[in-house]
Each structure stands twice: as structure tokens, then as C-alpha cells.
Amino acid sequence: MIIGKDEKARIIGGDEVLYRYEESYYNQTVLAVDVPDDLDDSDFENRVKEIEDLEFERTGELLKLDAIALRNKSGDPEKFANCAKKLKSSKYPVFLVTFDPIAMEKALEFIGTDRPLIYAATKDNIFDMADLATKYQCPITVFSPGDIEKMKDLVFTLRSNGVEDIVLDPGTLTGDAIGDTLDNFVMSRRLAVEDKDEDFRYPLLGVPALVRLNNEDDDIKKELWKQQLHLL
């Protein structure tokens, strides 16, 4: 599956084994840092530039980020759309993060042709988000925290409506439930690879920043919300 377009395109998923020793993982994990839409213009531009310029070396390899996740923190569809418009010229593909179909469509009016990742379809907005994914031909994430059976139902609904570019987010549960997060991710892969369940054969997305967020004091939590990291 491809997120983004042309020189911004990133390929995700496509691996058909559970363990690295069975076969190489051909498509690297995509890393994204989020930008909230309630920043003023200068702070927004500075944060985007920091994301685009971030790089560091590890074991001889130069590592960079892969995408920008625009989060509708303001709850305002117009602010969300205006920030999406600003990201049209960014060098990375975009995740559009809102559960509000109205805000999503306003943002897609500006950057829908760039194949951003729609995040996310839930049990409450599934049909509206499916329509947007079809209209703009964009990949879409299904979000079903802690309930992979419901996630399967949502994926089936998307597929029944002609949507095939799907990403799965079974939720990043924290604290005492962190083991459930791992179980849900592993079970999703087992169902896809071993049981060949068509509704689980899609890339996975997680938000590991939430694990640290759960263990910090309130002041640090406020800062961490500005630095959510998404993995695919």
C-alpha cells in the first residue's frame, strides 16, 4: 500500500511472514510525528521544519522521519483544513487525524489528491469516512481500541463499500493493559498470515507515545501530547 504520492510516496505493509528470520521485511516501518492544528502560524511552521530536518545516525545509517500527522486538536474544521493546506508543500506525506468527517472532508479538499492517510474510521463514523476514502481514493485507518473483533467488522464494512487501502489500529492500551496491546497486534498478524483472514491482511498502526504518556506527571503529559509518534 502507498501513502503519499510521487516523491512523497511511502510503501507500507506487504510482508507475509511473522518473524524476520523467515524472510526479510521489505518495507521499513514508517515513522510520523504529529502537529496539532491549534498552533499559531509561526509555531506551526517551526514544528513542521523541525520534523522535516530531524535526522540522526545509528550504526552507520542516517535515519529520518517519514510522515507528518496533522491532528485536529482544535476541533475546528476550518483550522484543520487551513493547516492541511499549509502541508501541501511539505516534503513528507500526511496523516489526517480526526474522527470528524466534516473536518476530514474540508482537509481533503486541499490535499486529497496527495493520498494522505485518513485517520480514522470508527464504529461511529464508518460510513461517512468510507465515502471520503472512496471519493478521494485515499488510504484509511480503522480504529478499534482493544476490540479486534469489532475491527474485523469495520474492515469488512469498508471492503463491502469498495475500500481496499486499509490500515489497522487495534489501539495502544497502556498501564496494566500494555500486554493486551501486544496480544492484539500479534493476534492480528497471526490471523492474517496463519489463518489467511482477509479482514486482517493490512498494515498495523500504533501510538507508542501513549505508553510513556501514561507514566508521566501532568506537566510532561501536556508536552507529550504535542509529540505523538505514530508507527506503521
Tab-separated table of C-alpha atoms in Angstrom, residues 20 25-31 54-66:
chain	number	residue	atom	x	y	z
A	20	ARG	CA	12.220	-11.714	10.490
A	25	TYR	CA	10.874	-7.387	5.941
A	26	TYR	CA	10.974	-5.467	2.691
A	27	ASN	CA	9.127	-2.293	3.645
A	28	GLN	CA	10.517	-0.377	6.597
A	29	THR	CA	8.359	0.916	9.427
A	30	VAL	CA	7.045	4.406	8.690
A	31	LEU	CA	7.534	6.931	11.499
A	54	LEU	CA	15.239	15.811	12.065
A	55	GLU	CA	17.872	13.164	11.351
A	56	PHE	CA	20.391	11.122	13.308
A	57	GLU	CA	22.893	8.367	12.643
A	58	ARG	CA	22.553	4.862	14.069
A	59	THR	CA	25.009	2.061	13.284
A	60	GLY	CA	26.159	3.861	10.180
A	61	GLU	CA	22.660	4.530	8.842
A	62	LEU	CA	21.162	8.016	8.591
A	63	LEU	CA	17.629	7.898	9.991
A	64	LYS	CA	14.861	10.392	9.275
A	65	LEU	CA	11.139	10.643	9.848
A	66	ASP	CA	8.707	9.583	7.126
